[in-house]
């Protein structure tokens, strides 16, 4: 089955640093990748949609300069949280789907980000 | 725009008992419907999906769901649950015609007790 690998699974860093999270599709070409944020005991909130080779589309209220998304290849998308602060601490999950519109999104295992 | 309502935030149930997790949706267009399961500190795993055709869909781990267009519902059921089914369950919709962005419900925590 389709596998999405997300790395790192957990990161702890100081306030003010930038953190990069990678999302890779291991056995299919992901024309579209999605980035979600999940607060404790809450649902997933879509942050942005990225299509390979083009700029990401951000949801309302998500700061594009804060959460930089790059989707440079068909198997890799990255989310960089710039100048992270404690309020950015959260569980970030990516998903990917290929060009076949009848295939669902496949999710990574998430990244637990803790900003001290 | 679409929205999803999961009517129960928590559902406690004893092992081997049946369970139903409720999901209602709202949309002005046709939609695809999904149920995902999330175990602690993990991503989401697809349980089942409804695209078209038979309104009763069967998924993994013995789960099934029934699409009811008139009631705009897509309830998830399992005839006999196991301890290992304890997890968070999310109902989601996406606009028909492509796997576009998913709109998730708030989630239902299924707690199976021995």
mmCIF file of N, CA, C and O in Angstrom, chain B residues 25 67-73:
data_model
loop_
_atom_site.group_PDB
_atom_site.id
_atom_site.type_symbol
_atom_site.label_atom_id
_atom_site.label_comp_id
_atom_site.label_asym_id
_atom_site.label_seq_id
_atom_site.Cartn_x
_atom_site.Cartn_y
_atom_site.Cartn_z
ATOM 1 N N UNK B 25 -23.170 15.150 7.739
ATOM 2 C CA UNK B 25 -22.437 16.125 6.958
ATOM 3 C C UNK B 25 -23.396 17.115 6.319
ATOM 4 O O UNK B 25 -24.595 16.878 6.211
ATOM 5 N N UNK B 67 -24.037 4.942 3.938
ATOM 6 C CA UNK B 67 -24.327 6.282 3.449
ATOM 7 C C UNK B 67 -25.833 6.444 3.315
ATOM 8 O O UNK B 67 -26.501 5.648 2.669
ATOM 9 N N UNK B 68 -26.357 7.488 3.942
ATOM 10 C CA UNK B 68 -27.782 7.778 3.843
ATOM 11 C C UNK B 68 -27.925 9.206 3.326
ATOM 12 O O UNK B 68 -27.734 10.168 4.081
ATOM 13 N N UNK B 69 -28.252 9.317 2.061
ATOM 14 C CA UNK B 69 -28.288 10.635 1.436
ATOM 15 C C UNK B 69 -29.407 11.515 1.990
ATOM 16 O O UNK B 69 -29.214 12.714 2.208
ATOM 17 N N UNK B 70 -30.560 10.916 2.244
ATOM 18 C CA UNK B 70 -31.691 11.705 2.718
ATOM 19 C C UNK B 70 -31.437 12.271 4.111
ATOM 20 O O UNK B 70 -31.893 13.361 4.452
ATOM 21 N N UNK B 71 -30.703 11.520 4.921
ATOM 22 C CA UNK B 71 -30.383 11.996 6.277
ATOM 23 C C UNK B 71 -28.991 12.607 6.341
ATOM 24 O O UNK B 71 -28.556 13.004 7.433
ATOM 25 N N UNK B 72 -28.318 12.683 5.224
ATOM 26 C CA UNK B 72 -26.935 13.196 5.150
ATOM 27 C C UNK B 72 -26.087 12.626 6.279
ATOM 28 O O UNK B 72 -25.430 13.364 7.039
ATOM 29 N N UNK B 73 -26.109 11.307 6.378
ATOM 30 C CA UNK B 73 -25.350 10.652 7.436
ATOM 31 C C UNK B 73 -24.431 9.590 6.851
ATOM 32 O O UNK B 73 -24.645 9.079 5.748
#
